[in-house]
mmCIF file of C-alpha atoms in Angstrom:
data_model
loop_
_atom_site.group_PDB
_atom_site.id
_atom_site.type_symbol
_atom_site.label_atom_id
_atom_site.label_comp_id
_atom_site.label_asym_id
_atom_site.label_seq_id
_atom_site.Cartn_x
_atom_site.Cartn_y
_atom_site.Cartn_z
ATOM 1 C CA MET A 1 0.000 0.000 0.000
ATOM 2 C CA LYS A 2 1.400 3.351 -1.079
ATOM 3 C CA ILE A 3 0.705 6.397 1.082
ATOM 4 C CA LYS A 4 1.324 9.868 -0.251
ATOM 5 C CA VAL A 5 2.980 12.134 2.301
ATOM 6 C CA TYR A 6 4.706 15.250 0.850
ATOM 7 C CA ARG A 7 6.391 16.296 4.093
ATOM 8 C CA ASP A 8 9.086 19.000 3.823
ATOM 9 C CA LEU A 9 12.333 17.678 5.318
ATOM 10 C CA MET A 10 13.709 21.094 6.222
ATOM 11 C CA GLY A 11 10.450 21.925 7.989
ATOM 12 C CA ALA A 12 11.627 21.176 11.531
ATOM 13 C CA ASN A 13 14.781 23.269 11.100
ATOM 14 C CA ASP A 14 12.876 26.108 9.429
ATOM 15 C CA LYS A 15 10.363 26.192 12.277
ATOM 16 C CA TRP A 16 13.176 26.951 14.745
ATOM 17 C CA ALA A 17 14.656 29.484 12.328
ATOM 18 C CA ASN A 18 11.325 31.311 12.131
ATOM 19 C CA LYS A 19 11.004 31.275 15.924
ATOM 20 C CA THR A 20 14.417 32.970 16.153
ATOM 21 C CA ARG A 21 13.461 35.583 13.553
ATOM 22 C CA ALA A 22 10.272 36.357 15.471
ATOM 23 C CA LEU A 23 12.292 36.759 18.674
ATOM 24 C CA LEU A 24 14.727 39.114 16.926
ATOM 25 C CA ALA A 25 11.938 41.098 15.254
ATOM 26 C CA LYS A 26 10.332 41.753 18.627
ATOM 27 C CA GLU A 27 13.491 43.524 19.794
ATOM 28 C CA LYS A 28 14.365 44.978 16.356
ATOM 29 C CA VAL A 29 17.620 43.046 16.125
ATOM 30 C CA LYS A 30 19.117 41.804 12.848
ATOM 31 C CA MET A 31 21.129 38.615 12.527
ATOM 32 C CA LEU A 32 23.911 37.781 10.089
ATOM 33 C CA ASN A 33 25.195 34.300 9.239
ATOM 34 C CA LEU A 34 28.926 34.532 8.443
ATOM 35 C CA ILE A 35 30.167 31.575 6.405
ATOM 36 C CA GLY A 36 33.599 30.731 4.998
ATOM 37 C CA SER A 37 36.216 27.992 4.801
ATOM 38 C CA PRO A 38 38.446 27.272 7.824
ATOM 39 C CA GLY A 39 41.088 29.995 7.958
ATOM 40 C CA ALA A 40 39.292 32.387 5.594
ATOM 41 C CA GLY A 41 39.547 35.130 8.216
ATOM 42 C CA LYS A 42 36.036 35.187 9.666
ATOM 43 C CA THR A 43 37.179 35.720 13.264
ATOM 44 C CA ALA A 44 39.815 38.286 12.242
ATOM 45 C CA LEU A 45 37.111 40.215 10.372
ATOM 46 C CA LEU A 46 34.932 40.180 13.479
ATOM 47 C CA GLU A 47 37.853 41.227 15.716
ATOM 48 C CA GLN A 48 38.475 44.274 13.508
ATOM 49 C CA SER A 49 34.769 45.059 13.357
ATOM 50 C CA VAL A 50 34.493 44.919 17.158
ATOM 51 C CA LYS A 51 37.683 46.951 17.706
ATOM 52 C CA LYS A 52 36.643 49.759 15.399
ATOM 53 C CA PHE A 53 32.892 49.894 15.687
ATOM 54 C CA SER A 54 31.656 48.507 18.981
ATOM 55 C CA ARG A 55 30.839 52.065 20.081
ATOM 56 C CA GLN A 56 28.586 52.723 17.092
ATOM 57 C CA LEU A 57 26.945 49.329 16.923
ATOM 58 C CA ASN A 58 25.824 47.115 19.799
ATOM 59 C CA PHE A 59 26.532 43.632 18.652
ATOM 60 C CA ALA A 60 26.917 40.126 19.967
ATOM 61 C CA VAL A 61 28.706 37.228 18.324
ATOM 62 C CA LEU A 62 27.719 33.574 18.390
ATOM 63 C CA GLU A 63 30.823 31.529 17.622
ATOM 64 C CA GLY A 64 30.235 28.185 15.930
ATOM 65 C CA ASP A 65 33.045 25.656 16.101
ATOM 66 C CA ILE A 66 33.504 21.908 16.165
ATOM 67 C CA GLU A 67 35.895 22.115 19.113
ATOM 68 C CA THR A 68 37.757 24.660 21.331
ATOM 69 C CA LYS A 69 36.683 28.020 22.691
ATOM 70 C CA ASN A 70 39.635 29.775 21.041
ATOM 71 C CA ASP A 71 37.639 32.064 18.747
ATOM 72 C CA ALA A 72 35.198 33.083 21.489
ATOM 73 C CA GLU A 73 38.139 33.893 23.770
ATOM 74 C CA ARG A 74 39.718 36.069 21.055
ATOM 75 C CA LEU A 75 36.548 38.152 20.874
ATOM 76 C CA ALA A 76 35.887 38.152 24.630
ATOM 77 C CA ARG A 77 39.334 39.765 25.119
ATOM 78 C CA LEU A 78 37.927 42.755 23.179
ATOM 79 C CA ASN A 79 34.990 42.984 25.575
ATOM 80 C CA CYS A 80 32.663 41.695 22.916
ATOM 81 C CA ARG A 81 29.506 39.926 24.034
ATOM 82 C CA VAL A 82 30.201 36.396 22.741
ATOM 83 C CA SER A 83 28.786 32.890 23.184
ATOM 84 C CA GLN A 84 30.484 29.743 21.968
ATOM 85 C CA LEU A 85 28.452 27.068 20.192
ATOM 86 C CA LEU A 86 30.304 23.752 20.037
ATOM 87 C CA THR A 87 28.895 21.225 17.592
ATOM 88 C CA GLY A 88 31.160 18.425 18.873
ATOM 89 C CA GLY A 89 31.740 17.117 15.352
ATOM 90 C CA GLY A 90 28.790 18.596 13.449
ATOM 91 C CA CYS A 91 29.934 20.422 10.315
ATOM 92 C CA HIS A 92 27.373 23.235 10.476
ATOM 93 C CA LEU A 93 25.043 25.047 12.856
ATOM 94 C CA GLU A 94 21.346 24.256 12.839
ATOM 95 C CA ALA A 95 18.423 26.486 13.746
ATOM 96 C CA LYS A 96 17.571 24.874 17.078
ATOM 97 C CA MET A 97 21.000 25.336 18.659
ATOM 98 C CA VAL A 98 21.160 28.939 17.457
ATOM 99 C CA ASN A 99 17.687 29.593 18.882
ATOM 100 C CA TYR A 100 18.822 28.448 22.328
ATOM 101 C CA ALA A 101 21.873 30.719 22.162
ATOM 102 C CA VAL A 102 19.875 33.720 20.922
ATOM 103 C CA ARG A 103 17.439 33.327 23.828
ATOM 104 C CA ASP A 104 20.373 33.825 26.214
ATOM 105 C CA LEU A 105 21.362 37.166 24.670
ATOM 106 C CA PRO A 106 20.307 40.560 26.077
ATOM 107 C CA LEU A 107 18.472 41.371 22.822
ATOM 108 C CA ARG A 108 16.996 44.573 24.183
ATOM 109 C CA ARG A 109 20.481 46.083 24.328
ATOM 110 C CA LEU A 110 21.606 44.829 20.885
ATOM 111 C CA ASP A 111 21.394 46.032 17.277
ATOM 112 C CA LEU A 112 22.983 43.060 15.604
ATOM 113 C CA VAL A 113 23.873 39.422 16.188
ATOM 114 C CA VAL A 114 26.621 37.927 14.034
ATOM 115 C CA VAL A 115 26.785 34.149 13.908
ATOM 116 C CA GLU A 116 30.168 32.837 12.832
ATOM 117 C CA ASN A 117 29.288 29.470 11.349
ATOM 118 C CA VAL A 118 31.572 26.419 11.429
ATOM 119 C CA GLY A 119 34.367 26.797 8.847
ATOM 120 C CA ASN A 120 32.805 25.076 5.846
ATOM 121 C CA LEU A 121 31.498 26.281 2.478
ATOM 122 C CA VAL A 122 29.183 23.350 1.846
ATOM 123 C CA CYS A 123 26.741 22.388 4.614
ATOM 124 C CA PRO A 124 26.077 25.802 6.261
ATOM 125 C CA ALA A 125 24.667 27.007 2.920
ATOM 126 C CA GLU A 126 21.784 24.537 3.274
ATOM 127 C CA PHE A 127 20.547 25.508 6.735
ATOM 128 C CA ASP A 128 18.478 28.542 7.608
ATOM 129 C CA ILE A 129 19.469 29.381 11.194
ATOM 130 C CA GLY A 130 17.075 32.297 11.570
ATOM 131 C CA GLU A 131 19.361 34.887 10.002
ATOM 132 C CA HIS A 132 18.277 37.849 7.883
ATOM 133 C CA ALA A 133 21.266 37.496 5.549
ATOM 134 C CA LYS A 134 24.187 35.224 4.823
ATOM 135 C CA VAL A 135 27.629 36.670 4.139
ATOM 136 C CA VAL A 136 30.388 34.565 2.605
ATOM 137 C CA VAL A 137 34.041 35.210 3.458
ATOM 138 C CA LEU A 138 36.656 34.304 0.843
ATOM 139 C CA SER A 139 40.374 34.887 1.332
ATOM 140 C CA VAL A 140 42.910 35.558 -1.414
ATOM 141 C CA THR A 141 44.967 32.604 -0.189
ATOM 142 C CA GLU A 142 42.213 30.248 -1.336
ATOM 143 C CA GLY A 143 41.488 30.526 -5.046
ATOM 144 C CA GLU A 144 39.566 32.664 -7.505
ATOM 145 C CA ASP A 145 37.491 29.661 -8.574
ATOM 146 C CA LYS A 146 35.825 29.194 -5.146
ATOM 147 C CA PRO A 147 32.523 30.770 -6.341
ATOM 148 C CA LEU A 148 32.363 28.166 -9.116
ATOM 149 C CA LYS A 149 33.295 25.289 -6.810
ATOM 150 C CA TYR A 150 30.762 26.181 -4.094
ATOM 151 C CA PRO A 151 27.876 27.723 -6.065
ATOM 152 C CA THR A 152 25.154 27.315 -3.420
ATOM 153 C CA ILE A 153 26.708 29.529 -0.758
ATOM 154 C CA PHE A 154 27.524 32.258 -3.295
ATOM 155 C CA ARG A 155 23.942 32.150 -4.556
ATOM 156 C CA GLU A 156 22.398 32.161 -1.075
ATOM 157 C CA SER A 157 24.507 35.055 0.276
ATOM 158 C CA SER A 158 23.801 38.774 0.212
ATOM 159 C CA ALA A 159 27.454 39.847 0.333
ATOM 160 C CA VAL A 160 30.955 38.470 -0.064
ATOM 161 C CA VAL A 161 33.965 39.746 1.873
ATOM 162 C CA ILE A 162 37.266 39.084 0.116
ATOM 163 C CA THR A 163 39.828 39.017 2.928
ATOM 164 C CA LYS A 164 43.640 39.143 3.290
ATOM 165 C CA THR A 165 43.924 41.584 0.361
ATOM 166 C CA ASP A 166 47.276 42.780 1.751
ATOM 167 C CA LEU A 167 48.643 39.428 0.526
ATOM 168 C CA LEU A 168 47.592 40.022 -3.097
ATOM 169 C CA PRO A 169 51.137 40.930 -4.287
ATOM 170 C CA HIS A 170 52.468 37.663 -2.847
ATOM 171 C CA VAL A 171 49.905 35.087 -4.000
ATOM 172 C CA PRO A 172 48.810 33.959 -7.477
ATOM 173 C CA PHE A 173 45.166 34.918 -6.760
ATOM 174 C CA LYS A 174 43.562 36.580 -9.815
ATOM 175 C CA LEU A 175 41.261 39.210 -8.300
ATOM 176 C CA LYS A 176 39.595 40.227 -11.596
ATOM 177 C CA LYS A 177 38.831 36.613 -12.435
ATOM 178 C CA CYS A 178 37.422 36.084 -8.938
ATOM 179 C CA LEU A 179 35.138 39.105 -9.266
ATOM 180 C CA ALA A 180 33.949 37.817 -12.654
ATOM 181 C CA ASN A 181 33.234 34.403 -11.115
ATOM 182 C CA ILE A 182 31.270 36.037 -8.304
ATOM 183 C CA ARG A 183 29.176 38.010 -10.833
ATOM 184 C CA LEU A 184 28.537 34.852 -12.813
ATOM 185 C CA MET A 185 27.234 33.039 -9.750
ATOM 186 C CA ASN A 186 25.244 35.893 -8.263
ATOM 187 C CA PRO A 187 25.090 39.287 -9.965
ATOM 188 C CA ARG A 188 23.323 40.805 -6.930
ATOM 189 C CA LEU A 189 26.096 39.976 -4.440
ATOM 190 C CA ARG A 190 27.705 42.989 -2.726
ATOM 191 C CA VAL A 191 31.485 42.651 -2.754
ATOM 192 C CA PHE A 192 33.892 44.023 -0.128
ATOM 193 C CA GLN A 193 37.678 43.815 -0.346
ATOM 194 C CA VAL A 194 39.222 43.883 3.098
ATOM 195 C CA SER A 195 42.557 43.548 4.865
ATOM 196 C CA THR A 196 42.309 43.185 8.610
ATOM 197 C CA VAL A 197 46.078 43.793 8.830
ATOM 198 C CA THR A 198 46.124 47.216 7.131
ATOM 199 C CA GLY A 199 42.462 48.049 7.853
ATOM 200 C CA LYS A 200 41.809 48.708 4.159
ATOM 201 C CA GLY A 201 38.152 48.222 3.202
ATOM 202 C CA ILE A 202 36.931 47.793 6.779
ATOM 203 C CA ASN A 203 34.983 51.072 6.710
ATOM 204 C CA GLU A 204 32.989 50.090 3.602
ATOM 205 C CA TRP A 205 32.171 46.720 5.164
ATOM 206 C CA MET A 206 31.086 48.349 8.408
ATOM 207 C CA GLU A 207 28.954 50.916 6.579
ATOM 208 C CA TRP A 208 27.071 48.054 4.985
ATOM 209 C CA LEU A 209 26.820 46.206 8.294
ATOM 210 C CA THR A 210 25.487 49.307 10.046
ATOM 211 C CA SER A 211 22.911 49.916 7.355
ATOM 212 C CA PHE A 212 22.004 46.202 7.483
ATOM 213 C CA ALA A 213 21.406 46.562 11.234
ATOM 214 C CA GLY A 214 18.804 49.056 10.102
ATOM 215 C CA GLY A 215 19.379 52.290 11.938
ATOM 216 C CA ASN A 216 18.767 50.654 15.294
ATOM 217 C CA ARG A 217 21.527 52.875 16.639
ATOM 218 C CA ASP A 218 19.096 55.789 16.630
ATOM 219 C CA SER A 219 16.822 53.952 19.011
ATOM 220 C CA GLU A 220 17.271 54.089 22.753
ATOM 221 C CA LYS A 221 19.426 50.982 22.847
ATOM 222 C CA MET B 1 28.068 15.633 5.425
ATOM 223 C CA HIS B 2 24.725 17.468 5.521
ATOM 224 C CA GLU B 3 23.140 14.275 4.156
ATOM 225 C CA PHE B 4 23.288 12.874 7.695
ATOM 226 C CA SER B 5 21.438 15.851 9.233
ATOM 227 C CA ILE B 6 18.834 15.810 6.486
ATOM 228 C CA CYS B 7 18.444 12.057 6.951
ATOM 229 C CA GLN B 8 17.699 12.557 10.647
ATOM 230 C CA ALA B 9 14.717 14.688 9.615
ATOM 231 C CA LEU B 10 13.815 12.120 6.969
ATOM 232 C CA VAL B 11 13.812 9.182 9.398
ATOM 233 C CA ALA B 12 11.772 11.185 11.933
ATOM 234 C CA ALA B 13 9.221 11.916 9.178
ATOM 235 C CA VAL B 14 9.163 8.295 8.003
ATOM 236 C CA LEU B 15 8.614 6.980 11.554
ATOM 237 C CA ALA B 16 5.889 9.545 12.234
ATOM 238 C CA GLU B 17 4.032 8.581 9.038
ATOM 239 C CA LEU B 18 4.516 4.863 9.675
ATOM 240 C CA GLY B 19 3.098 5.258 13.184
ATOM 241 C CA LYS B 20 -0.103 6.713 11.728
ATOM 242 C CA VAL B 21 -0.835 3.627 9.605
ATOM 243 C CA LYS B 22 -2.960 1.064 11.473
ATOM 244 C CA ASN B 23 -1.388 1.961 14.812
ATOM 245 C CA GLY B 24 2.083 1.361 13.434
ATOM 246 C CA LYS B 25 1.449 -2.321 12.796
ATOM 247 C CA MET B 26 2.398 -2.277 9.114
ATOM 248 C CA ARG B 27 5.886 -3.067 7.819
ATOM 249 C CA LEU B 28 7.618 -0.338 5.859
ATOM 250 C CA LYS B 29 8.864 -1.465 2.434
ATOM 251 C CA LYS B 30 9.966 1.758 0.800
ATOM 252 C CA ALA B 31 10.300 5.460 1.469
ATOM 253 C CA ARG B 32 10.418 7.831 -1.495
ATOM 254 C CA VAL B 33 12.188 11.163 -1.334
ATOM 255 C CA ALA B 34 12.054 13.992 -3.862
ATOM 256 C CA ALA B 35 15.351 15.886 -3.768
ATOM 257 C CA GLY B 36 15.914 19.013 -5.827
ATOM 258 C CA GLN B 37 19.239 19.091 -7.651
ATOM 259 C CA TYR B 38 19.973 22.454 -5.972
ATOM 260 C CA HIS B 39 20.641 20.657 -2.673
ATOM 261 C CA ARG B 40 23.402 18.583 -4.301
ATOM 262 C CA LEU B 41 22.673 15.611 -2.083
ATOM 263 C CA VAL B 42 24.853 12.588 -2.714
ATOM 264 C CA PRO B 43 22.377 9.677 -3.056
ATOM 265 C CA ALA B 44 24.892 7.095 -1.781
ATOM 266 C CA SER B 45 25.559 9.166 1.369
ATOM 267 C CA LEU B 46 21.847 9.666 1.993
ATOM 268 C CA LYS B 47 21.210 5.929 1.586
ATOM 269 C CA LEU B 48 24.046 5.031 3.928
ATOM 270 C CA ALA B 49 22.755 7.492 6.543
ATOM 271 C CA TYR B 50 19.246 6.039 6.115
ATOM 272 C CA LYS B 51 20.526 2.505 6.695
ATOM 273 C CA ILE B 52 22.357 3.584 9.860
ATOM 274 C CA LEU B 53 19.592 5.785 11.263
ATOM 275 C CA THR B 54 16.769 3.290 10.705
ATOM 276 C CA ARG B 55 18.645 0.523 12.528
ATOM 277 C CA ASP B 56 16.634 -0.763 15.540
ATOM 278 C CA THR B 57 13.585 1.255 14.463
ATOM 279 C CA PRO B 58 10.327 0.042 12.836
ATOM 280 C CA ALA B 59 11.747 1.305 9.507
ATOM 281 C CA GLU B 60 14.773 -1.014 9.628
ATOM 282 C CA GLY B 61 15.267 -2.976 6.427
ATOM 283 C CA SER B 62 13.194 -0.627 4.266
ATOM 284 C CA SER B 63 14.662 0.797 1.107
ATOM 285 C CA LEU B 64 15.057 4.443 0.247
ATOM 286 C CA LEU B 65 14.245 5.657 -3.249
ATOM 287 C CA ILE B 66 15.533 9.074 -4.256
ATOM 288 C CA LYS B 67 14.010 11.027 -7.116
ATOM 289 C CA THR B 68 16.236 13.878 -8.231
ATOM 290 C CA ILE B 69 14.391 16.924 -9.535
ATOM 291 C CA PRO B 70 16.403 18.951 -12.063
ATOM 292 C CA ILE B 71 16.919 22.676 -11.609
ATOM 293 C CA LYS B 72 14.424 24.655 -13.690
ATOM 294 C CA LEU B 73 15.096 28.321 -14.298
ATOM 295 C CA LYS B 74 13.086 31.321 -15.395
ATOM 296 C CA CYS B 75 14.796 34.294 -17.016
ATOM 297 C CA ASN B 76 13.645 37.553 -15.465
ATOM 298 C CA GLN B 77 14.602 39.443 -18.625
ATOM 299 C CA CYS B 78 12.923 37.503 -21.444
ATOM 300 C CA GLY B 79 10.768 34.955 -19.623
ATOM 301 C CA TRP B 80 12.589 31.864 -20.968
ATOM 302 C CA LYS B 81 12.071 28.719 -18.901
ATOM 303 C CA GLY B 82 14.201 25.612 -18.988
ATOM 304 C CA THR B 83 16.217 23.074 -17.028
ATOM 305 C CA THR B 84 19.953 23.215 -16.484
ATOM 306 C CA ARG B 85 22.759 21.004 -15.240
ATOM 307 C CA ASP B 86 25.282 23.838 -15.506
ATOM 308 C CA ILE B 87 26.589 25.501 -12.338
ATOM 309 C CA CYS B 88 26.379 28.934 -13.978
ATOM 310 C CA PHE B 89 22.853 30.106 -14.642
ATOM 311 C CA VAL B 90 22.722 31.806 -18.041
ATOM 312 C CA CYS B 91 19.583 32.278 -20.134
ATOM 313 C CA ARG B 92 19.772 30.110 -23.251
ATOM 314 C CA LYS B 93 17.579 32.556 -25.182
ATOM 315 C CA CYS B 94 18.877 36.045 -24.371
ATOM 316 C CA GLY B 95 22.155 35.318 -22.517
ATOM 317 C CA GLY B 96 20.950 37.172 -19.397
ATOM 318 C CA VAL B 97 22.190 36.177 -15.942
ATOM 319 C CA ASP B 98 19.190 37.360 -13.914
ATOM 320 C CA LEU B 99 17.409 34.047 -13.483
ATOM 321 C CA GLU B 100 15.322 32.576 -10.721
ATOM 322 C CA ILE B 101 14.998 28.948 -9.698
ATOM 323 C CA ILE B 102 11.422 27.761 -10.133
ATOM 324 C CA GLU B 103 12.053 24.036 -9.538
ATOM 325 C CA GLY B 104 14.857 21.998 -8.030
ATOM 326 C CA LYS B 105 14.821 23.320 -4.458
ATOM 327 C CA GLU B 106 12.349 20.701 -3.218
ATOM 328 C CA LEU B 107 13.299 18.348 -0.433
ATOM 329 C CA CYS B 108 10.465 16.204 0.832
ATOM 330 C CA LEU B 109 9.324 12.759 1.858
ATOM 331 C CA GLU B 110 6.963 12.063 -1.019
ATOM 332 C CA SER B 111 5.450 8.739 -0.053
ATOM 333 C CA ILE B 112 5.890 5.554 1.936
ATOM 334 C CA GLU B 113 4.996 2.021 0.905
ATOM 335 C CA VAL B 114 3.810 -0.395 3.598
ATOM 336 C CA GLU B 115 2.587 -3.991 3.698
#
């Protein structure tokens, strides 16, 4: 006997994601899902963002890792509000675990929550964790063909941050080719070129981040 | 690796549906999944995860059938519609790159077969 079902398999995850978005909407907080390969410079980008802009923007970071609290400790040293999410082997964050972490945050005092996903360009692209936008981080020490190799994350993201640009003279990374590949995958993607060592490009990235947070700074937070 | 996570949701759905049939007294033969190409699921990984996750459950021993749904695009410039296997989405009629996915993002338990 055949029984027709048609049950969405992402439904359970998406339910938690929607709960998180409702929670954030209540307090007018935006959430960003930062995704990139291991070593792409996600934490360094956040360190610079916290150092330069924590006075203008009230934000908290949720650090996703398989093991260690190293990244959370790096950000905590800068007096950033940070929680560590350890997946214990899981290669991506899912909506339920993020929901639990978000519930522990003082949302009333925040403008923005940045979730640093587990270093991985494949699985995190598939899971809605309750964010309002995904941002992909790509370093010049990787390769200009990354957008072609990992199409889903480049299609699902709203912006790409090309990091470690201070290394461009020393690596065979073809920036023009990379930008063309990004356009081919997703013509709507905003592109930022950043060096966390020299600080170049950080202001443009933070302008976007501030506008993404939606003028919450003008509120009484 | 996300096949394993997705399979956890799949097995939960299969067991829930199986439990509804005659108080869960039927034996599950097959579960059919419709998987859009956009998810890039590896069928062999999904089947392996299914075998592992159904062990010691009422669904143990059942087979998993996976129907892959191709990506279908619509060009926002000229209205062209068609399927693609290419990673780059380019309109085959006008060459535009502003296309939306109208099929191929599905991921659902379509049916179960019991006896």
